[in-house]
mmCIF file of N, CA and C in Angstrom:
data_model
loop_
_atom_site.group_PDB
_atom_site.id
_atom_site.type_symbol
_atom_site.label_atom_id
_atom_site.label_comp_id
_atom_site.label_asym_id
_atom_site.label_seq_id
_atom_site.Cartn_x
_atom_site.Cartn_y
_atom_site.Cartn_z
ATOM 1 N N UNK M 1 4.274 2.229 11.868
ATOM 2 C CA UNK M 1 5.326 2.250 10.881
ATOM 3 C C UNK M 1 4.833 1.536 9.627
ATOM 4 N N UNK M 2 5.592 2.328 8.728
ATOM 5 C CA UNK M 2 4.808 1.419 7.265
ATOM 6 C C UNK M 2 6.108 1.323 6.432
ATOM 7 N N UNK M 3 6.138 -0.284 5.972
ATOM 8 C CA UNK M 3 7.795 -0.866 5.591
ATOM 9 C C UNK M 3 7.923 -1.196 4.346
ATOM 10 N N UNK M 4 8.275 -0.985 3.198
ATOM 11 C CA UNK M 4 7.951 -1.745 2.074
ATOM 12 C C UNK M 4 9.054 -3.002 2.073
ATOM 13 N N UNK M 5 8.734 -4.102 1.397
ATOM 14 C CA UNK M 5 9.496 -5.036 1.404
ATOM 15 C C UNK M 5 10.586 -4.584 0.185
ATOM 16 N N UNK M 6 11.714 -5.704 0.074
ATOM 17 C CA UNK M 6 12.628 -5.760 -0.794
ATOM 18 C C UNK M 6 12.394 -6.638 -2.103
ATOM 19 N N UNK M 7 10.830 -6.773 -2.185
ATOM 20 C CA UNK M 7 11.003 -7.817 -3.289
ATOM 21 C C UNK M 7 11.317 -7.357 -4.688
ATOM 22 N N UNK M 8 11.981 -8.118 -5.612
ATOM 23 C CA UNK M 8 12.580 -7.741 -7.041
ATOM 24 C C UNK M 8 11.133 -6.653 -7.511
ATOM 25 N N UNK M 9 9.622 -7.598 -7.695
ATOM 26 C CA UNK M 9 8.708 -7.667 -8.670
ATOM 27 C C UNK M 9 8.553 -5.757 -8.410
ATOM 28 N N UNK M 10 8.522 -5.015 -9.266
ATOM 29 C CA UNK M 10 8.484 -3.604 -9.475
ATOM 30 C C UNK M 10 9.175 -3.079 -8.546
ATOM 31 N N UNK M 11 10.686 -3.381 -8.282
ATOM 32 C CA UNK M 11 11.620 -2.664 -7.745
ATOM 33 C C UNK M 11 11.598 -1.133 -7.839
ATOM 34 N N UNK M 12 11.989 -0.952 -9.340
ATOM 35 C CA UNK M 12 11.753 0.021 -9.794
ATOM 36 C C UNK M 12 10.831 1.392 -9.767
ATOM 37 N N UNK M 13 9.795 1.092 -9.022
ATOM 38 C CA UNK M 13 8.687 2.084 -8.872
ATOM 39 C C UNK M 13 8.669 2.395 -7.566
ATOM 40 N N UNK M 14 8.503 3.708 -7.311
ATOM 41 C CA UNK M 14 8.273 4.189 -5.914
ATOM 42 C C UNK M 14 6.724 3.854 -5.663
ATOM 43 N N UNK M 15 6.280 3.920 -4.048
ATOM 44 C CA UNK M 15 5.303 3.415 -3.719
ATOM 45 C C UNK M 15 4.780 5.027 -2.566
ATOM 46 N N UNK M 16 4.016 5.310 -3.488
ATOM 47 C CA UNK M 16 3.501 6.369 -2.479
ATOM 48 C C UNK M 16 2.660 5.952 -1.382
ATOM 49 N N UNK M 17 2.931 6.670 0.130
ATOM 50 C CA UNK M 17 1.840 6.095 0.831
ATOM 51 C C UNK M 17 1.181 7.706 1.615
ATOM 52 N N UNK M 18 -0.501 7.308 1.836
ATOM 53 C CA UNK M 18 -0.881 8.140 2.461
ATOM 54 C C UNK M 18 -1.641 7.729 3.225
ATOM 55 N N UNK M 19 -1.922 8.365 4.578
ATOM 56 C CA UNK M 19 -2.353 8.459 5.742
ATOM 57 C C UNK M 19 -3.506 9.166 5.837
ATOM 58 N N UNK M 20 -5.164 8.369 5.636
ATOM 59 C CA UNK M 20 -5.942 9.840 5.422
ATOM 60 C C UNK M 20 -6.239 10.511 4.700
ATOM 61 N N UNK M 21 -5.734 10.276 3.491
ATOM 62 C CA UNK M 21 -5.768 11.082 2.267
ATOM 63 C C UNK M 21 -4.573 11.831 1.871
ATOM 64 N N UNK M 22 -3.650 12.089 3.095
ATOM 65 C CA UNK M 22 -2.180 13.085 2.820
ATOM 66 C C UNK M 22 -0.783 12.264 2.895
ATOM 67 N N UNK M 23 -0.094 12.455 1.536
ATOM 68 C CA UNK M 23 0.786 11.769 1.561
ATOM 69 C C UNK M 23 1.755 11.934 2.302
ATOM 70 N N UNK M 24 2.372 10.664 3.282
ATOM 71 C CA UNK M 24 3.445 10.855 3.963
ATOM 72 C C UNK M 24 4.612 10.420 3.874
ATOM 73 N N UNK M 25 4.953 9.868 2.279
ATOM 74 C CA UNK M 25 6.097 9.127 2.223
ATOM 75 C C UNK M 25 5.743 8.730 0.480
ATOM 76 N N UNK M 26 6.932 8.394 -0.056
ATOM 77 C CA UNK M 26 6.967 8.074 -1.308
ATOM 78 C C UNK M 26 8.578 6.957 -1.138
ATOM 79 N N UNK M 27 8.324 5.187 -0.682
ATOM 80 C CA UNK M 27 9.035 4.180 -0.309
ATOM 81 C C UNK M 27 9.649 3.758 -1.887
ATOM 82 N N UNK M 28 10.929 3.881 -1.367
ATOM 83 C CA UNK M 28 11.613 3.143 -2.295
ATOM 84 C C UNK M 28 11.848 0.929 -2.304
ATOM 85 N N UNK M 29 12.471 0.399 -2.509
ATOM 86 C CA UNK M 29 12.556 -0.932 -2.045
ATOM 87 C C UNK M 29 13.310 -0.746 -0.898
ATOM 88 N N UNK M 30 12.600 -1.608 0.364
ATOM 89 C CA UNK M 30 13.075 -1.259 1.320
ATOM 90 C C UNK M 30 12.956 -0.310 2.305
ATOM 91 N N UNK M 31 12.532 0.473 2.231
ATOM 92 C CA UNK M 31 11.904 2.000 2.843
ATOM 93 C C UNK M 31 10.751 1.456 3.796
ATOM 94 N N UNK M 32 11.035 2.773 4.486
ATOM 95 C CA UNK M 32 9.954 2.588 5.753
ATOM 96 C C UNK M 32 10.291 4.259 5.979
ATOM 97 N N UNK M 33 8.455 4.613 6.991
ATOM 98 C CA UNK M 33 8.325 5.518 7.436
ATOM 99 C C UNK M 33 7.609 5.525 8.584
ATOM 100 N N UNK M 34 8.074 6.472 9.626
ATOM 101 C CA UNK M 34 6.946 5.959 10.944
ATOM 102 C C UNK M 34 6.375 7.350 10.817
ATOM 103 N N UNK M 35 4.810 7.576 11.589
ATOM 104 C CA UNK M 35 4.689 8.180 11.689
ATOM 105 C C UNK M 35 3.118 8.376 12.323
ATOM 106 N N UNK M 36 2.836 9.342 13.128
ATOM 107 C CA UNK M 36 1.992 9.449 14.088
ATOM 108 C C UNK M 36 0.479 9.439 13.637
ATOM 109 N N UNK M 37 -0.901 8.786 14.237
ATOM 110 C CA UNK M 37 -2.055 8.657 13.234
ATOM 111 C C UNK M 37 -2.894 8.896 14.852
ATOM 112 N N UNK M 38 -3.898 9.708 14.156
ATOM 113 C CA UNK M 38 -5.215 9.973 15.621
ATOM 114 C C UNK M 38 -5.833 8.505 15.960
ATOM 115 N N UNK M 39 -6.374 8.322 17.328
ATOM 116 C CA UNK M 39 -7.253 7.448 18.063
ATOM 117 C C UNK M 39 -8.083 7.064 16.719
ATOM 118 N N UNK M 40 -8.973 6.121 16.890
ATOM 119 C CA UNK M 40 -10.234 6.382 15.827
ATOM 120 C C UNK M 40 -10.146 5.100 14.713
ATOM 121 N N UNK M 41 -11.309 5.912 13.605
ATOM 122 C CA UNK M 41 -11.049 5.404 12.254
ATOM 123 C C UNK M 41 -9.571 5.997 11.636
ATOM 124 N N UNK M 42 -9.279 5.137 10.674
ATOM 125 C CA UNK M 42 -7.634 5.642 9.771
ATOM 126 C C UNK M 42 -8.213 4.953 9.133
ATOM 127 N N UNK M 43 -7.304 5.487 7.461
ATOM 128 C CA UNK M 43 -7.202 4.686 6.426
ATOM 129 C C UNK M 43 -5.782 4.719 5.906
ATOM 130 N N UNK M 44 -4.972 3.768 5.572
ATOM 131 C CA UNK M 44 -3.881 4.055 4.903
ATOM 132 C C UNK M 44 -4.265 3.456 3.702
ATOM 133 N N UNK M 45 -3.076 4.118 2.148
ATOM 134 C CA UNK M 45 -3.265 3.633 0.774
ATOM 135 C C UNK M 45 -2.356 3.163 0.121
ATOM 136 N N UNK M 46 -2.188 3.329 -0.755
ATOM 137 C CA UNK M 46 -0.661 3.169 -1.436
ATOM 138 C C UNK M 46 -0.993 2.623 -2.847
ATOM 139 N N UNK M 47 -0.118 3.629 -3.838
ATOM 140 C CA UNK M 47 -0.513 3.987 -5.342
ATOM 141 C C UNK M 47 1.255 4.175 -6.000
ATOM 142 N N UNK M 48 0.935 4.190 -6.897
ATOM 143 C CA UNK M 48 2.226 4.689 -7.758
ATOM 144 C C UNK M 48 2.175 5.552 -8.673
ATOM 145 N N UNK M 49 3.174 6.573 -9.115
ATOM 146 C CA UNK M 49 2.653 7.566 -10.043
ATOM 147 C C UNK M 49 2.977 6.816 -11.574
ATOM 148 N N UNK M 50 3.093 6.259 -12.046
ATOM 149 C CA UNK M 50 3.087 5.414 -13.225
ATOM 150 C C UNK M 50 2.416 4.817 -13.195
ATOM 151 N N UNK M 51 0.755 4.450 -12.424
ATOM 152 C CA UNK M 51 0.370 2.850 -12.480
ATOM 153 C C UNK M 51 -1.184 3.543 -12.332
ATOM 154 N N UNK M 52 -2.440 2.715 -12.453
ATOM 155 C CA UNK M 52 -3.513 3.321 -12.413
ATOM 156 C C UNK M 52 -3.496 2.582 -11.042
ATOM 157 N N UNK M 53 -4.813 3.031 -10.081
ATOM 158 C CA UNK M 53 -5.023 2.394 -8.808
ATOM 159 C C UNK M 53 -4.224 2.357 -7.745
ATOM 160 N N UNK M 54 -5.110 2.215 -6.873
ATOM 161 C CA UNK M 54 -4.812 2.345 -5.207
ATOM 162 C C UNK M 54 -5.120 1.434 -4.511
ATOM 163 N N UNK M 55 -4.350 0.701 -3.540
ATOM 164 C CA UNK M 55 -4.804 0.052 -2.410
ATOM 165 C C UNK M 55 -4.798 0.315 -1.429
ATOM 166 N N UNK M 56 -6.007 -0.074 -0.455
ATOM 167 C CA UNK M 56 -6.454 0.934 1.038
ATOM 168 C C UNK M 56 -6.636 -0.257 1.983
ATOM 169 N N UNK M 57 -6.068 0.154 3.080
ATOM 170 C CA UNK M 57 -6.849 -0.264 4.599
ATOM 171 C C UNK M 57 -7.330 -0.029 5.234
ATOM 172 N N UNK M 58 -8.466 0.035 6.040
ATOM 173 C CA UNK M 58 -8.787 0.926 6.684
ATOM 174 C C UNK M 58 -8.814 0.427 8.249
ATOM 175 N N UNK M 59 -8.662 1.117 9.889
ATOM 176 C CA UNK M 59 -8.605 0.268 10.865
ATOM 177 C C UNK M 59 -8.592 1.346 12.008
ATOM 178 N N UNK M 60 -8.773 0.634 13.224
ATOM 179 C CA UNK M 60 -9.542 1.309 14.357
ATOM 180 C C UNK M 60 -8.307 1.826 15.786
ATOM 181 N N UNK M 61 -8.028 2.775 15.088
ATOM 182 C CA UNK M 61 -6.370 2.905 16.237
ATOM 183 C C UNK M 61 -7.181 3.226 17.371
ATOM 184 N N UNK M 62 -6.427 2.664 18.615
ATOM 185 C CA UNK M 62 -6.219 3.088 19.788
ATOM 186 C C UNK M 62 -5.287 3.661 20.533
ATOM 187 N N UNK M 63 -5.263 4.613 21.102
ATOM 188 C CA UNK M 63 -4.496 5.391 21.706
ATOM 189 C C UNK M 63 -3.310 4.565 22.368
ATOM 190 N N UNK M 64 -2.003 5.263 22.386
ATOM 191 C CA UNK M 64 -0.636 4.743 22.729
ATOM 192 C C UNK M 64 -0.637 3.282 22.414
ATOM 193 N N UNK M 65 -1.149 2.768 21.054
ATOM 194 C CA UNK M 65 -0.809 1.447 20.552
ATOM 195 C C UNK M 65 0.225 1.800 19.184
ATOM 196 N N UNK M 66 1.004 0.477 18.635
ATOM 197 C CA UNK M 66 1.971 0.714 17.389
ATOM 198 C C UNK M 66 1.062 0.006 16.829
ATOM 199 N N UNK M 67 1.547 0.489 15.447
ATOM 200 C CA UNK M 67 0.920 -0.429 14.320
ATOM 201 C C UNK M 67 1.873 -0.081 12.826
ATOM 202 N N UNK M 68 2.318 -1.753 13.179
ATOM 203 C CA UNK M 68 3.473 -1.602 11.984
ATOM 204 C C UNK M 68 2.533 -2.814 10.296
ATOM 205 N N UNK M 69 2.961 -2.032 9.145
ATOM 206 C CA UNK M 69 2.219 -2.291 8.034
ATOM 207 C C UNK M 69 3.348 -2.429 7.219
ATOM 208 N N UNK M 70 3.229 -3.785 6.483
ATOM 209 C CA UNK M 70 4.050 -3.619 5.082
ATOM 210 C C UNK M 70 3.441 -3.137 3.700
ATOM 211 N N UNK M 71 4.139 -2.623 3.091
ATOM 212 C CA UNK M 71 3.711 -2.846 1.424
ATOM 213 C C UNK M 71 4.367 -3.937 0.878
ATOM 214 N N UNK M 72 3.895 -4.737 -0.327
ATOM 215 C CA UNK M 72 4.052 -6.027 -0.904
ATOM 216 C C UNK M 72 3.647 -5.427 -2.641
ATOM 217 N N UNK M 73 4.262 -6.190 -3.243
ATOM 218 C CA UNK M 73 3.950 -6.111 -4.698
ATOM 219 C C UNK M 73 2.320 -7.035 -4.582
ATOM 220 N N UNK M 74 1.131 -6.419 -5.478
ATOM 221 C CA UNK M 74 0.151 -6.907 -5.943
ATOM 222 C C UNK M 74 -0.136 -7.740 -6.871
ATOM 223 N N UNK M 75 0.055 -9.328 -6.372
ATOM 224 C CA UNK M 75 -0.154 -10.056 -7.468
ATOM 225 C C UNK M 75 -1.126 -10.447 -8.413
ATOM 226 N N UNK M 76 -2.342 -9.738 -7.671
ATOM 227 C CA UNK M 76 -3.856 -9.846 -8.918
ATOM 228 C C UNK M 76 -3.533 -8.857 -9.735
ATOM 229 N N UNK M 77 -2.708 -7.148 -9.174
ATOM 230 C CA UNK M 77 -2.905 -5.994 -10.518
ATOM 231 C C UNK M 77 -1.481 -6.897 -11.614
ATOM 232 N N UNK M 78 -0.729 -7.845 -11.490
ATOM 233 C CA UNK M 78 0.347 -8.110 -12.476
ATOM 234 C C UNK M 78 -0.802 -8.924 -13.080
ATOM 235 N N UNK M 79 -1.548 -9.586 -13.126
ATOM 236 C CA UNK M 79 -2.381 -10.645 -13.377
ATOM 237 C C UNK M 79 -3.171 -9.849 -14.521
ATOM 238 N N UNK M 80 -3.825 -9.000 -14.311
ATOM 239 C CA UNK M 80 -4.927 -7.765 -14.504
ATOM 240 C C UNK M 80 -3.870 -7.186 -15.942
ATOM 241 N N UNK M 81 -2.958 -7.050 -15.606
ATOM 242 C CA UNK M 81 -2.015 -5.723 -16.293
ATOM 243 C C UNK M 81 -1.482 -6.422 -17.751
ATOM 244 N N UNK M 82 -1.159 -8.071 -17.418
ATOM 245 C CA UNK M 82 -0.276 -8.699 -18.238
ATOM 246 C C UNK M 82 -1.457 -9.509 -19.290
ATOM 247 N N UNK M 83 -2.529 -9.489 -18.805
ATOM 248 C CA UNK M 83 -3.854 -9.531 -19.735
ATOM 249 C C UNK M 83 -4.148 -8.613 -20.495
ATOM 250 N N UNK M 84 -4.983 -7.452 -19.964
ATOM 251 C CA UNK M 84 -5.325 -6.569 -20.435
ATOM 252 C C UNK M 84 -4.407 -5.072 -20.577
ATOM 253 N N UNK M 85 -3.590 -5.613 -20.659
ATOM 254 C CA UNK M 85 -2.658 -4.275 -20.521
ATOM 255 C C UNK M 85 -2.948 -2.899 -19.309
ATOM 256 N N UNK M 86 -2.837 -1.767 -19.707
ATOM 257 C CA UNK M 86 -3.368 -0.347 -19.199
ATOM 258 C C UNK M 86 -4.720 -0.446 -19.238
ATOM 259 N N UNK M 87 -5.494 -0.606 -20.216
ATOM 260 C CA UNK M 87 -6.829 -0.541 -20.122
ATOM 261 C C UNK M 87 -7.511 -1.365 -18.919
ATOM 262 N N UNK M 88 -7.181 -2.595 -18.836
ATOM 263 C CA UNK M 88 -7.423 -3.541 -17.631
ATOM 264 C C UNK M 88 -6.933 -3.026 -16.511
ATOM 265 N N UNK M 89 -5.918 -2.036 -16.344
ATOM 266 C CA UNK M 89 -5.343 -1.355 -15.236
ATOM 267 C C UNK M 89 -6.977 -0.373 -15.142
ATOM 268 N N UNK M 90 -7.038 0.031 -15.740
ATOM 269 C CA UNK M 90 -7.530 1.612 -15.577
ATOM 270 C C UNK M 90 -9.069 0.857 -15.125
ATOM 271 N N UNK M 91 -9.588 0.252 -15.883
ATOM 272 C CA UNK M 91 -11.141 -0.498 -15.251
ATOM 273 C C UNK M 91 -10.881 -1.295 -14.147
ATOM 274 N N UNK M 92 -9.897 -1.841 -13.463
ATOM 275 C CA UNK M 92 -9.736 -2.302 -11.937
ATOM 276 C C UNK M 92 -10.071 -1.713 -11.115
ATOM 277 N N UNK M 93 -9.237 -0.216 -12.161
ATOM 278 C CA UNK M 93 -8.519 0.977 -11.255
ATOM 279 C C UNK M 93 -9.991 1.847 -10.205
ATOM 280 N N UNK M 94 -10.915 1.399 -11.426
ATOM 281 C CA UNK M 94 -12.070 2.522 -11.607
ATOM 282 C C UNK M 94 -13.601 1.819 -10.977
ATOM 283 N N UNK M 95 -13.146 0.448 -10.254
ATOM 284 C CA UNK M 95 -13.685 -0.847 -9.916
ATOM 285 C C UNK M 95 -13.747 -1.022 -8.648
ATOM 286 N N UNK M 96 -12.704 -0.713 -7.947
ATOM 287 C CA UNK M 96 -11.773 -1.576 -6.710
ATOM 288 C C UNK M 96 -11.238 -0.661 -5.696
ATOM 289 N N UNK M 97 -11.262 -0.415 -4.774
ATOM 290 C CA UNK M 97 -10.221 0.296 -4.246
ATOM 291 C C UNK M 97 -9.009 -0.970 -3.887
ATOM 292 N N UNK M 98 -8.745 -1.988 -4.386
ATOM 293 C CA UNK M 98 -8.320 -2.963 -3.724
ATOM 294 C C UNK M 98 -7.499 -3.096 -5.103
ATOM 295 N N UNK M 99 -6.859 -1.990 -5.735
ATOM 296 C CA UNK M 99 -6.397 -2.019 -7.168
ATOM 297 C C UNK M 99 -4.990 -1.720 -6.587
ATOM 298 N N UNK M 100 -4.452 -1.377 -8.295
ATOM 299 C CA UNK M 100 -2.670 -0.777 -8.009
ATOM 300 C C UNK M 100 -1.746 -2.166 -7.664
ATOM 301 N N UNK M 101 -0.366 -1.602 -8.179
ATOM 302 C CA UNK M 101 0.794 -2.892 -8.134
ATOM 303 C C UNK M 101 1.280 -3.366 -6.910
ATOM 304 N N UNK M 102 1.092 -2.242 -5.766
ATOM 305 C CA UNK M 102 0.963 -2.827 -4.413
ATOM 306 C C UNK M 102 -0.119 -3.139 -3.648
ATOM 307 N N UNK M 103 0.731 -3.618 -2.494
ATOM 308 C CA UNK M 103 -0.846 -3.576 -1.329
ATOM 309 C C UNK M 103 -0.265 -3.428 -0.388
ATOM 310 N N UNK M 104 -0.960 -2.741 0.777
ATOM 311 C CA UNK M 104 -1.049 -2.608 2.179
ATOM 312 C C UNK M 104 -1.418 -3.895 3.092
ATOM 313 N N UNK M 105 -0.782 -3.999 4.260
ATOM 314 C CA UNK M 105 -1.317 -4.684 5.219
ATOM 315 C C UNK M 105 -0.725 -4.727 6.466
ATOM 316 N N UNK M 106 -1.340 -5.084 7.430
ATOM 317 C CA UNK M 106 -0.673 -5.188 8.791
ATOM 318 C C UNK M 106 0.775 -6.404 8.439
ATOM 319 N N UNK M 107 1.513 -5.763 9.271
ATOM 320 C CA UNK M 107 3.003 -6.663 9.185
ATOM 321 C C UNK M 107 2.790 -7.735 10.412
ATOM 322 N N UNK M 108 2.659 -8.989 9.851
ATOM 323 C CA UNK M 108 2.647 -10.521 11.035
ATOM 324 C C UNK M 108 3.846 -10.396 11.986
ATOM 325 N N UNK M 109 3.722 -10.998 12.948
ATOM 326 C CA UNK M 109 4.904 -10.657 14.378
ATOM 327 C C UNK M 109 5.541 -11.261 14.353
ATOM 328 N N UNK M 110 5.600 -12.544 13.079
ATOM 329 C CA UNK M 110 6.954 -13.415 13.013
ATOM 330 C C UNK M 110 7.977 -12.925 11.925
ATOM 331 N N UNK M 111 8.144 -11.823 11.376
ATOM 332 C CA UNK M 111 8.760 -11.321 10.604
ATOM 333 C C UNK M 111 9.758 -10.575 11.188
#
């Protein structure tokens, strides 16, 4: 399952996520989507269509295991953005896969 949090910081923007390369969800604040991923290597991402950059995970599923992931607002791309504006977006963007206003990650079990 992949959850976005409720935080204020870019409420406003949907958070596309994809599985693999194919998008399976476009999270509003709050949003979550579950959804089924092969044994193996995976990568999940998550980008916005207003924003330059993407952030990726990548990780080693095993068969009949869960794996629940939040999205979080990215506090290095506000950092990046409120400096250099767009342009500083777009050379992160073009830098990093570890770019974009969110990020991915495994969700901790005390939440």
């Amino acid at each position: 399952m992949v959850e976005r949090d409720n935080s204020l910081l870019h409420l406003a923007a949907a958070v596309d996520v994809r599985s693999n390369g194919a998008k399976i969800a476009s999270l509003g604040r709050g949003g979550s989507v579950v959804h089924d991923i092969p044994k193996g290597q995976n990568t999940l991402s998550v980008s916005t269509p207003t924003a330059f950059g993407e952030f990726a995970v990548n990780f080693d599923a095993k068969a009949g295991e869960t794996y629940n992931f939040e999205v979080t607002p990215n506090g290095g791309a506000l950092v990046t953005g409120s400096a250099w504006g767009m342009v500083g977006d777009a050379i992160n963007a073009s830098v990093s896969e570890q770019s974009g206003y969110f990020k991915i990650g495994p969700k901790s079990n005390d939440q």
